[in-house]
CSV table of C-alpha atoms and ligand atoms in Angstrom, one decimal:
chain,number,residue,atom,x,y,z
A,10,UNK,CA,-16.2,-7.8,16.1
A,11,UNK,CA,-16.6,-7.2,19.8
A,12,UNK,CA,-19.5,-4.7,20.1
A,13,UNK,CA,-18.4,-2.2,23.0
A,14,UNK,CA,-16.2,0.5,22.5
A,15,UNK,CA,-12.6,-0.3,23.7
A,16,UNK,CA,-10.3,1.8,24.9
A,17,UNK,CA,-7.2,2.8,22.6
A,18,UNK,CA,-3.2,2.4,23.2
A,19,UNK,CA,-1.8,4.0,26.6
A,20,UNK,CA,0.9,6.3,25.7
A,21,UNK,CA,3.7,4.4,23.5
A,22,UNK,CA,6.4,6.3,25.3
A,23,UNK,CA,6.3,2.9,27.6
A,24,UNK,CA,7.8,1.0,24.7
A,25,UNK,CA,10.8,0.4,25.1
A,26,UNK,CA,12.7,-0.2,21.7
A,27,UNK,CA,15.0,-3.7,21.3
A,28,UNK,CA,17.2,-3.9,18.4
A,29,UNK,CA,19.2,-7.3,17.7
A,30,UNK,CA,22.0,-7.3,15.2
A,31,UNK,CA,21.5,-8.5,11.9
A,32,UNK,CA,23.3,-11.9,11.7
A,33,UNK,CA,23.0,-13.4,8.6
A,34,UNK,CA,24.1,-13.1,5.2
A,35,UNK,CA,22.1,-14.3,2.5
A,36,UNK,CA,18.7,-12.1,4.1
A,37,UNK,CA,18.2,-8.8,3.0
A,38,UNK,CA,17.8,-6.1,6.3
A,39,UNK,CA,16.7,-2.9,6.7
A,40,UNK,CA,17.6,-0.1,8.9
A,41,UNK,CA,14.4,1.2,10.8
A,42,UNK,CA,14.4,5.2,10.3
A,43,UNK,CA,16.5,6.8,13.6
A,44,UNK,CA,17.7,3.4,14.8
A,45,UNK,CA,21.0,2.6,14.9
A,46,UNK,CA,20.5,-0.8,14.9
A,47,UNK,CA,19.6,-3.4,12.3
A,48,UNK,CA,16.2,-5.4,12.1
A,49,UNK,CA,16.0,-8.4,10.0
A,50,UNK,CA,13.3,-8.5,7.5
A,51,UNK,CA,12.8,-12.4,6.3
A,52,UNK,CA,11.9,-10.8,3.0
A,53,UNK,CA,14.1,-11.3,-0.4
A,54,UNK,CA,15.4,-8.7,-2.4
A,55,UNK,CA,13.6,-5.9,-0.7
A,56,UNK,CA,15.4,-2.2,0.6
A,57,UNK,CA,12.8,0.1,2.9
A,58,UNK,CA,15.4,3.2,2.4
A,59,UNK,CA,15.1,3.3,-1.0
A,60,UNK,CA,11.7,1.6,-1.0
A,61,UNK,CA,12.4,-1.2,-3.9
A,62,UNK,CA,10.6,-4.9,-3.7
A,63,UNK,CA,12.1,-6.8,-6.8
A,64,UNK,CA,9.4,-9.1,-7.9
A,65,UNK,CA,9.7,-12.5,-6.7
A,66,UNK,CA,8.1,-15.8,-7.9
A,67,UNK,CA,4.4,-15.2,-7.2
A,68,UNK,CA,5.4,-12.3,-9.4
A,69,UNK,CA,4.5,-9.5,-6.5
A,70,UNK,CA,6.3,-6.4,-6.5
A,71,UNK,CA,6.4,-2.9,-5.2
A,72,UNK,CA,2.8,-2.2,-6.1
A,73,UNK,CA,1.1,-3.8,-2.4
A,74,UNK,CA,4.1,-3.1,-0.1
A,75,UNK,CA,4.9,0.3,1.4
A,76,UNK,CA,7.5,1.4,4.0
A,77,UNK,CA,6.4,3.0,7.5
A,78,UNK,CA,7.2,6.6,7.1
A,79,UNK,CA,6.6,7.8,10.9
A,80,UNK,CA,9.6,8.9,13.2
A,81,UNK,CA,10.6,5.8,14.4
A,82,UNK,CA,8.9,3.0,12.5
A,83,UNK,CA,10.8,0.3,10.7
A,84,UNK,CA,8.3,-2.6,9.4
A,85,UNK,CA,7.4,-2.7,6.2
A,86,UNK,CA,3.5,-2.7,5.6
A,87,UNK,CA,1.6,-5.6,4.3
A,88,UNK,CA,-1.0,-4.0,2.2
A,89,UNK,CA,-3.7,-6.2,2.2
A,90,UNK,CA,-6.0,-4.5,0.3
A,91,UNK,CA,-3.5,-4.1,-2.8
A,92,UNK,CA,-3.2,-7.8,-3.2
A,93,UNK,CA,-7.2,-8.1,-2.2
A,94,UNK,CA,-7.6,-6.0,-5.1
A,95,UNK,CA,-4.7,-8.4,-7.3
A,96,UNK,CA,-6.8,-11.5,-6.2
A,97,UNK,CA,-9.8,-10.2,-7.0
A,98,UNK,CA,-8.3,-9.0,-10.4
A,99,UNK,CA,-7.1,-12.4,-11.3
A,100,UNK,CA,-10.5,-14.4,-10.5
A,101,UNK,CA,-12.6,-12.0,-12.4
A,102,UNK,CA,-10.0,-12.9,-15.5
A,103,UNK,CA,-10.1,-16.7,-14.8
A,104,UNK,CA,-14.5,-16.2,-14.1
A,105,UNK,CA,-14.8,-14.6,-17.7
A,106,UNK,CA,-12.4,-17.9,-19.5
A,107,UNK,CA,-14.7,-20.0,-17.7
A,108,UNK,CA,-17.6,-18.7,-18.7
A,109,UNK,CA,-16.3,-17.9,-22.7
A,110,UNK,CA,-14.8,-21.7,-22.8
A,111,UNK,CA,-17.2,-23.7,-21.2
A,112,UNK,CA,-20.4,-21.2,-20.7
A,113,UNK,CA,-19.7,-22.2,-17.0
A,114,UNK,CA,-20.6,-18.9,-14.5
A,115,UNK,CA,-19.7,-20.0,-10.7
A,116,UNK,CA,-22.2,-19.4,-8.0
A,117,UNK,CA,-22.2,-18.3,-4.3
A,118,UNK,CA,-25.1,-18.9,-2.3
A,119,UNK,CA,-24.8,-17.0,1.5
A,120,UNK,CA,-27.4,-17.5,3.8
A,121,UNK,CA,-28.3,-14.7,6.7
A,122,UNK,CA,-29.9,-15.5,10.2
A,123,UNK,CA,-31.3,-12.3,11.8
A,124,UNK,CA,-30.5,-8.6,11.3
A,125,UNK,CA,-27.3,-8.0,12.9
A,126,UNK,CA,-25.6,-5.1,11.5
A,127,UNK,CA,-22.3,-6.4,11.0
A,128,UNK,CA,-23.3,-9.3,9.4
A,129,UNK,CA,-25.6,-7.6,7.0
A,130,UNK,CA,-22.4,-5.4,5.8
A,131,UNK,CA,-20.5,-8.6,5.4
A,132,UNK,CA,-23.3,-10.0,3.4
A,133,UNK,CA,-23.8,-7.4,1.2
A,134,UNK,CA,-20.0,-7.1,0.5
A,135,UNK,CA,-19.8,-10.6,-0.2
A,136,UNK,CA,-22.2,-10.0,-2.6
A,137,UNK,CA,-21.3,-6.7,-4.2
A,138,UNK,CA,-17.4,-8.3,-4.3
A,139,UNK,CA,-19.2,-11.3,-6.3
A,140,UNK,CA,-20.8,-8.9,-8.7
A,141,UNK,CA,-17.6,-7.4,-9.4
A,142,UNK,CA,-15.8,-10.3,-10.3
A,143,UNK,CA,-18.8,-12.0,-12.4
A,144,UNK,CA,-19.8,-14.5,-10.1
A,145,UNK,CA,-23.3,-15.3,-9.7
A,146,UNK,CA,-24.7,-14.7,-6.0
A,147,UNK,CA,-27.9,-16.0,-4.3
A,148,UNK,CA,-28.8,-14.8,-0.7
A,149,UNK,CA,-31.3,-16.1,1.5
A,150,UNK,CA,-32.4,-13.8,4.3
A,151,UNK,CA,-34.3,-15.2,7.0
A,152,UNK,CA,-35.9,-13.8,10.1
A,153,UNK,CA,-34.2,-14.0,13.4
A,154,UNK,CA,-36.6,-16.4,14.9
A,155,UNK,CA,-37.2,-18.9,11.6
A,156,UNK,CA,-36.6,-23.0,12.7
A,157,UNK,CA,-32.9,-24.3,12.4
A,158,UNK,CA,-34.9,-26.8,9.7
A,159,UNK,CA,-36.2,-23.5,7.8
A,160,UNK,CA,-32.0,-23.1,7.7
A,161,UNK,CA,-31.5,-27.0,7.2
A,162,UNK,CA,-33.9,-26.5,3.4
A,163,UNK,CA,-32.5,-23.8,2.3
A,164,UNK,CA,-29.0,-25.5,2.8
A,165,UNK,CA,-30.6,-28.5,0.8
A,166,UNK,CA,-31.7,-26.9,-2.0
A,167,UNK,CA,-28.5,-25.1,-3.0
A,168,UNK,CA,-26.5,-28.2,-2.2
A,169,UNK,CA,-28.6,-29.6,-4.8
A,170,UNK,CA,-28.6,-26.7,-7.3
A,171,UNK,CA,-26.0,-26.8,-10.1
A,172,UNK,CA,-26.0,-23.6,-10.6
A,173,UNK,CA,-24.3,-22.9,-6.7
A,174,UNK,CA,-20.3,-24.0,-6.4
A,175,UNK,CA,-20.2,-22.4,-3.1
A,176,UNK,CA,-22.3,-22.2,0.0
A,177,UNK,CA,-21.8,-19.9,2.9
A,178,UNK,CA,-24.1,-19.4,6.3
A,179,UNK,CA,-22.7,-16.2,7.6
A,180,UNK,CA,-21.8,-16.6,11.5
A,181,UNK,CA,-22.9,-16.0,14.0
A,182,UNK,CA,-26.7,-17.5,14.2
A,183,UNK,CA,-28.9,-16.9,16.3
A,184,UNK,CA,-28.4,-18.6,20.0
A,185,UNK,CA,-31.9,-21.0,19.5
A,186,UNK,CA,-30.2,-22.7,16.4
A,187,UNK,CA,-27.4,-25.7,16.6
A,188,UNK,CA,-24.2,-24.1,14.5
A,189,UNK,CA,-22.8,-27.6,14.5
A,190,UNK,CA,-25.9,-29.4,12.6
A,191,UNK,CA,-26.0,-26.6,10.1
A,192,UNK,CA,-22.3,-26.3,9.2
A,193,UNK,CA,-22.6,-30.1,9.1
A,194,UNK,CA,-25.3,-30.0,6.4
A,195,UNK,CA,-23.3,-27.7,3.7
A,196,UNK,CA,-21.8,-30.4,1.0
A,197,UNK,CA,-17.9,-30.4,1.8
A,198,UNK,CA,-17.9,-30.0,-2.0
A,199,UNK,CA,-20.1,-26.8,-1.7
A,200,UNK,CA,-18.1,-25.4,1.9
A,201,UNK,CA,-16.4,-22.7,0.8
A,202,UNK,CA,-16.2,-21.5,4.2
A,203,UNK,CA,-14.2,-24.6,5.0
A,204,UNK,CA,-16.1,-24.7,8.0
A,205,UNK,CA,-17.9,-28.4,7.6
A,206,UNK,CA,-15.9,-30.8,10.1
A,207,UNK,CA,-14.4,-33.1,7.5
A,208,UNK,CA,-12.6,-30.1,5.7
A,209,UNK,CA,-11.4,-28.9,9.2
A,210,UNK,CA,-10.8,-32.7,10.2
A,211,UNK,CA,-8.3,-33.3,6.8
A,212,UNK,CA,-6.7,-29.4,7.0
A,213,UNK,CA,-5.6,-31.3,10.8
A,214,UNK,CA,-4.3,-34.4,9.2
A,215,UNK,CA,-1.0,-34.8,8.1
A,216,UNK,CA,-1.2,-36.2,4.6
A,217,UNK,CA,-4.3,-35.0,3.7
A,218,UNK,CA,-5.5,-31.9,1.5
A,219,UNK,CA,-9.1,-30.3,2.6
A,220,UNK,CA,-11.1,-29.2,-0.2
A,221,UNK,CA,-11.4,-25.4,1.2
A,222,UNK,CA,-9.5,-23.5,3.9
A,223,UNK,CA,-11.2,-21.0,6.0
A,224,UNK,CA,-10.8,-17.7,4.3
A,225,UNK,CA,-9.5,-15.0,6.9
A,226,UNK,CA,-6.9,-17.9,7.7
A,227,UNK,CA,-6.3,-18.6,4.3
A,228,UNK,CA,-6.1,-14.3,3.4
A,229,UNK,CA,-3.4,-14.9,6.3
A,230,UNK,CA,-1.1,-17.4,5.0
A,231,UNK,CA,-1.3,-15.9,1.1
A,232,UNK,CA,0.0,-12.6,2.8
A,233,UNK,CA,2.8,-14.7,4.4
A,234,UNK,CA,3.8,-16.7,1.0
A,235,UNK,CA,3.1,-13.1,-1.3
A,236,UNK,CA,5.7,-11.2,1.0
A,237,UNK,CA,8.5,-14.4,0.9
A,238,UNK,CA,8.2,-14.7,4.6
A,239,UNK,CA,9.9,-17.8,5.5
A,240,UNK,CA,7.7,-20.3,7.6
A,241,UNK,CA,9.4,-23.6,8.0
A,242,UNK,CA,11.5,-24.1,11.0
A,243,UNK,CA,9.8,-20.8,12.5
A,244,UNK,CA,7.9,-20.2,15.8
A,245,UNK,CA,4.6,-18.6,15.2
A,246,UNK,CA,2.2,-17.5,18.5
A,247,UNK,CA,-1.8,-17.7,17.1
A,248,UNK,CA,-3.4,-15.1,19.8
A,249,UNK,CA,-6.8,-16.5,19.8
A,250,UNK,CA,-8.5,-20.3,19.2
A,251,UNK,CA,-12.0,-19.6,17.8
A,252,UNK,CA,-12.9,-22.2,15.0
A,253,UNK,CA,-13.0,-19.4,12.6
A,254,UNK,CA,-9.8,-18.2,12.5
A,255,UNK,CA,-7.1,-18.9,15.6
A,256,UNK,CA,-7.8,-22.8,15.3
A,257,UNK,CA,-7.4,-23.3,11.7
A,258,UNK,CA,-4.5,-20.1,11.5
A,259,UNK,CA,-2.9,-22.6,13.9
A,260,UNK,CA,-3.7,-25.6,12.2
A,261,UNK,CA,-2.2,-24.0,8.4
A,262,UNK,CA,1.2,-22.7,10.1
A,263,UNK,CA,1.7,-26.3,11.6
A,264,UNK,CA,1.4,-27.8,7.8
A,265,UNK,CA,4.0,-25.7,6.9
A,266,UNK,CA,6.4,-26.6,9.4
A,267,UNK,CA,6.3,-23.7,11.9
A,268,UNK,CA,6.4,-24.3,15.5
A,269,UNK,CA,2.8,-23.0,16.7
A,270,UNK,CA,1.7,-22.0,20.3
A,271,UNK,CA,-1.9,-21.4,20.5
A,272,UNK,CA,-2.3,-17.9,23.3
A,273,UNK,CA,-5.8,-17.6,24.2
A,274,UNK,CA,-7.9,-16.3,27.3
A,275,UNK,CA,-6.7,-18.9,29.7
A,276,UNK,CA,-3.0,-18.4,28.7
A,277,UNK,CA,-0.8,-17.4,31.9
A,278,UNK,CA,1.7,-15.7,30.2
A,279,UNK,CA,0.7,-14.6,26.6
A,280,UNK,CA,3.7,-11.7,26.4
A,281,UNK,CA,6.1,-14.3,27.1
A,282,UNK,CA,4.9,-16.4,24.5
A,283,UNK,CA,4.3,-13.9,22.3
A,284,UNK,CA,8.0,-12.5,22.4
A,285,UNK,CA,9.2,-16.3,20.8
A,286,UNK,CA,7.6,-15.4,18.1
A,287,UNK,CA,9.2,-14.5,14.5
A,288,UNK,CA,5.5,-14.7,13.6
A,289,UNK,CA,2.4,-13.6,15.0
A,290,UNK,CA,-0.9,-14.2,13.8
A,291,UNK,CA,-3.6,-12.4,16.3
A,292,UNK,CA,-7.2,-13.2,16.5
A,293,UNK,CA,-8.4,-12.4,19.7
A,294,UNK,CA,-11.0,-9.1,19.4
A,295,UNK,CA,-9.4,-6.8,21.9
A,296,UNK,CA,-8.2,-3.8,20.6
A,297,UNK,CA,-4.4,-3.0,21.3
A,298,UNK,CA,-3.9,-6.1,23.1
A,299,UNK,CA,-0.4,-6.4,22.1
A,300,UNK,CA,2.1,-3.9,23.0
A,301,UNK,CA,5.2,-3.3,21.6
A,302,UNK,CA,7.0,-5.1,24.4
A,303,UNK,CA,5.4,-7.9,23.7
A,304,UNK,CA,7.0,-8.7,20.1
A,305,UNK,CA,10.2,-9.7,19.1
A,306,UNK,CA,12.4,-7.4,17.2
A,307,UNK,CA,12.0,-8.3,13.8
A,308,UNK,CA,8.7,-10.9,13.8
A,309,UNK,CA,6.3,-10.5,11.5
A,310,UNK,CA,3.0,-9.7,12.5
A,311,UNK,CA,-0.4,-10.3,10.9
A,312,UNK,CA,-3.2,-8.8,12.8
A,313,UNK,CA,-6.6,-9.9,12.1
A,314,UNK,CA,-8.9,-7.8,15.0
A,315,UNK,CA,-11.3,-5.6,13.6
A,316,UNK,CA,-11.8,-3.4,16.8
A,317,UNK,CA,-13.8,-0.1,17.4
A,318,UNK,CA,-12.5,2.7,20.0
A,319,UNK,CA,-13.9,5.7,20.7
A,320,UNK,CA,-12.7,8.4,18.7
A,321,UNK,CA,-14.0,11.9,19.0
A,322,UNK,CA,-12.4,13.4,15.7
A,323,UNK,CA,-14.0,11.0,14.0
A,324,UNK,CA,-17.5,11.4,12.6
A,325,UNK,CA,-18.7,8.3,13.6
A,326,UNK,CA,-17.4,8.7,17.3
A,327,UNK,CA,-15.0,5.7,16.8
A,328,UNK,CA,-12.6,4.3,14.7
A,329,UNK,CA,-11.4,0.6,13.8
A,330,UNK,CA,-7.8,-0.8,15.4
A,331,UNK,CA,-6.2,-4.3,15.2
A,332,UNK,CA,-5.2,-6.6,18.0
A,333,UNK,CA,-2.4,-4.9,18.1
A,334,UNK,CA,-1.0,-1.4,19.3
A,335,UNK,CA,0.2,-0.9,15.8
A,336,UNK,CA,2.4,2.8,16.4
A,337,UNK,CA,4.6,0.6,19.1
A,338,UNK,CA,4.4,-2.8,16.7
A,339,UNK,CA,6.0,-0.5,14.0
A,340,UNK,CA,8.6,0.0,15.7
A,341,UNK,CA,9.3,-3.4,16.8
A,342,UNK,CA,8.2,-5.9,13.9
A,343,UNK,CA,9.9,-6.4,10.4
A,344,UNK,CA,6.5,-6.4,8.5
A,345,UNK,CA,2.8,-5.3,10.1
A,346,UNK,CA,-0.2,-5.5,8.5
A,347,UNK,CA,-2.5,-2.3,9.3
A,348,UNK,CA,-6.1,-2.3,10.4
A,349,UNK,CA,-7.7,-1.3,7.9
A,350,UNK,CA,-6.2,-2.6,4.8
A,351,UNK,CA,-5.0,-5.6,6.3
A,352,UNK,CA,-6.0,-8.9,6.3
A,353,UNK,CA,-10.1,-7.6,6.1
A,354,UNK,CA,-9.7,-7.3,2.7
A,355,UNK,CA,-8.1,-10.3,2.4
A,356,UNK,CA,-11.3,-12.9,3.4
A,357,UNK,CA,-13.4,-11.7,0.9
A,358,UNK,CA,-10.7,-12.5,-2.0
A,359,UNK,CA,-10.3,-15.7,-0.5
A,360,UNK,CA,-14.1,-16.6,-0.3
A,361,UNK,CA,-14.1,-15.5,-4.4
A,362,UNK,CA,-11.3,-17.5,-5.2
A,363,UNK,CA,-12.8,-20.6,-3.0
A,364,UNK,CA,-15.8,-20.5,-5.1
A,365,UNK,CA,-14.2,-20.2,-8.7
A,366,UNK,CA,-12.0,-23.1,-7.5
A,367,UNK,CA,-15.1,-25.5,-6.3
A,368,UNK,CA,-17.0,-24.3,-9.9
A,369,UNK,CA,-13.8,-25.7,-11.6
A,370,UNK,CA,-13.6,-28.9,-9.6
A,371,UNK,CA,-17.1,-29.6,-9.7
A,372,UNK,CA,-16.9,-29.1,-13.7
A,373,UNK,CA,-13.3,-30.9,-14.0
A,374,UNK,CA,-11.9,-27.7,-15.5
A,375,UNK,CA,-8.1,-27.3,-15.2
B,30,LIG,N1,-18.5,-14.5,10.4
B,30,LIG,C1,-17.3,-13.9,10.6
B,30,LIG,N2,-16.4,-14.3,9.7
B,30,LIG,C2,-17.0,-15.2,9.0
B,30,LIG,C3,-16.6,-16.0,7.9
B,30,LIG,O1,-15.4,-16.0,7.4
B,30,LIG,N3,-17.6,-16.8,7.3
B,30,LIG,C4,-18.8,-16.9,7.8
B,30,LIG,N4,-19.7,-17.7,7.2
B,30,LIG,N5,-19.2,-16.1,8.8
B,30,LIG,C5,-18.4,-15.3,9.4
């Protein structure tokens, strides 16, 4: 999260509204509210007037997806933290048959550099979010200025410990310590980060599986497949290329047959890009980056920034936005996710159901 306070939106009246025709058949549409025009949802089954959502084959329904009531807005929105809360649901159910079959009880082992604030939140939600769902956590804190080898043992112990399935150094470290030797050092059978270079290395080779996928990436791509959105044959902009979640967002699309740009600081013309795309995943930190203008009528857009602006109503003097200016994006995009309740929910669920999986394929359970 970037730490100043950014400035909010400028006025949305600048947004200008595109509508294109609906053109096929077999793809349900809805009308945006006060539009005469059609937008094209690539979702199934699904009517935003009369707010249904038939189940599909991943058996989600009407439960996580709610249609934009303001003046104007057409995009359905992704609730993230309704299928979070599904996830979570499911490997707290699949925790308890492992441990009432096989007396197996999966374990997550984070490890925290320093005292920064926002890493000490994530930390503890990690580990209250483990709790919750019966999974054992252990957490190492260490001081700020403890020896990258201090790191390097800990790492070695719970690679070594039976009772951990999943290890997790929580970024960023501190500047004195070398991220690439301790990412190295967590057992790719242990990374449920999928931050060790050989699971990044196979989630970038064609024909070959990675043991874990990077969870905010990953919470990406399951809202995608949850809400039916059609990937193959697609072109998807990635704003954004850090190794936590642009490169490997990037990387996951490509496997699926989308046609990825990568937009990122050095990028000459990011709106232009950006309006190509049916499906945007941003990942960039900079609150209300992209404007209505810049998105195709009808792309689906999954915004992963977690930004604070200064916000005088609020109690805390500032509030939390997206990447993305999301009043204009509604207006603009088929389905949104919103910041909150977007894809933040979304990497913890992932990280819960990485580690149940690496307890069950470390113990050969099905
Ligand atoms: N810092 C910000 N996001 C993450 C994450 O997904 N995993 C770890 N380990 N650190 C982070």
């Amino acid at each position: 999260m970037a730490s100043g306070l950014l400035s909010d939106c400028a006025s949305s009246s600048s947004c200008s509204i595109r509508l294109h025709q609906f053109k096929g058949k077999s793809r349900a549409f809805a009308r945006p509210f006060g539009c005469n025009g059609s937008i094209s949802l690539p979702l199934r089954n699904l009517s935003v007037k009369n707010c249904t959502f038939a189940s599909n084959s991943t058996g989600w329904s009407l439960s996580a997806v709610s249609s934009a009531m303001t003046d104007n807005a057409s995009a359905i929105i992704i609730d993230g933290k309704a299928v979070a809360k599904q996830i979570r649901e499911e490997v707290a159910s699949e925790v308890a048959r492992l441990k009432d079959a096989f007396g197996i009880i999966p374990g997550l082992a984070v490890i925290l550099v320093g005292s920064r604030k926002d890493s000490q939140t994530y930390v503890r939600n990690k580990k209250k979010s483990c709790e919750d769902v019966g999974i054992t956590s252990y957490e190492v804190n260490l001081p700020e200025y403890c020896t990258e080898e201090e790191v390097l043992k800990h790492i070695s112990v719970f690679n070594n410990d039976p009772s951990v399935h999943g290890i997790l150094v929580q970024l960023p470290l501190p500047r004195h310590m070398n991220e690439q030797n301790i990412l190295n050092s967590v057992s790719i059978e242990k990374d449920v980060d999928g931050f060790n270079p050989l699971n990044i290395g196979c989630l970038a080779l064609q024909g070959r599986e990675p043991l874990f996928v990077p969870c905010t990436p990953k919470g990406c791509m399951d809202l995608l497949h949850r809400h039916n959105i059609e990937i193959k044959g697609k072109r998807a902009a990635v704003i954004g290329r850090s190794n936590i979640v642009g490169m490997p967002a990037a990387l996951l699309l490509q496997r699926e047959n989308a046609t990825v740009t990568v937009v990122h600081s050095r990028t000459s013309n990011p709106e232009e890009i950006v309006r190509q795309a049916d499906i945007v995943i941003s990942a960039c930190g900079i609150a209300n980056l992209v404007r209505g203008s810049w998105l195709k009528p009808g792309a689906v857009v999954i915004d992963v920034g977690i930004n604070p602006v200064e916000d005088p109503e609020s109690p805390r003097g500032y509030r939390l936005v997206g990447d993305v200016c999301y009043e204009e994006a509604c207006k603009i995009a088929s389905a949104i996710t919103p910041v909150p309740g977007g894809v933040g929910p979304m990497t913890i669920a992932m990280l819960l159901s990485n580690t149940l999986t690496s307890a069950k394929r470390i113990h050969n359970i099905k």
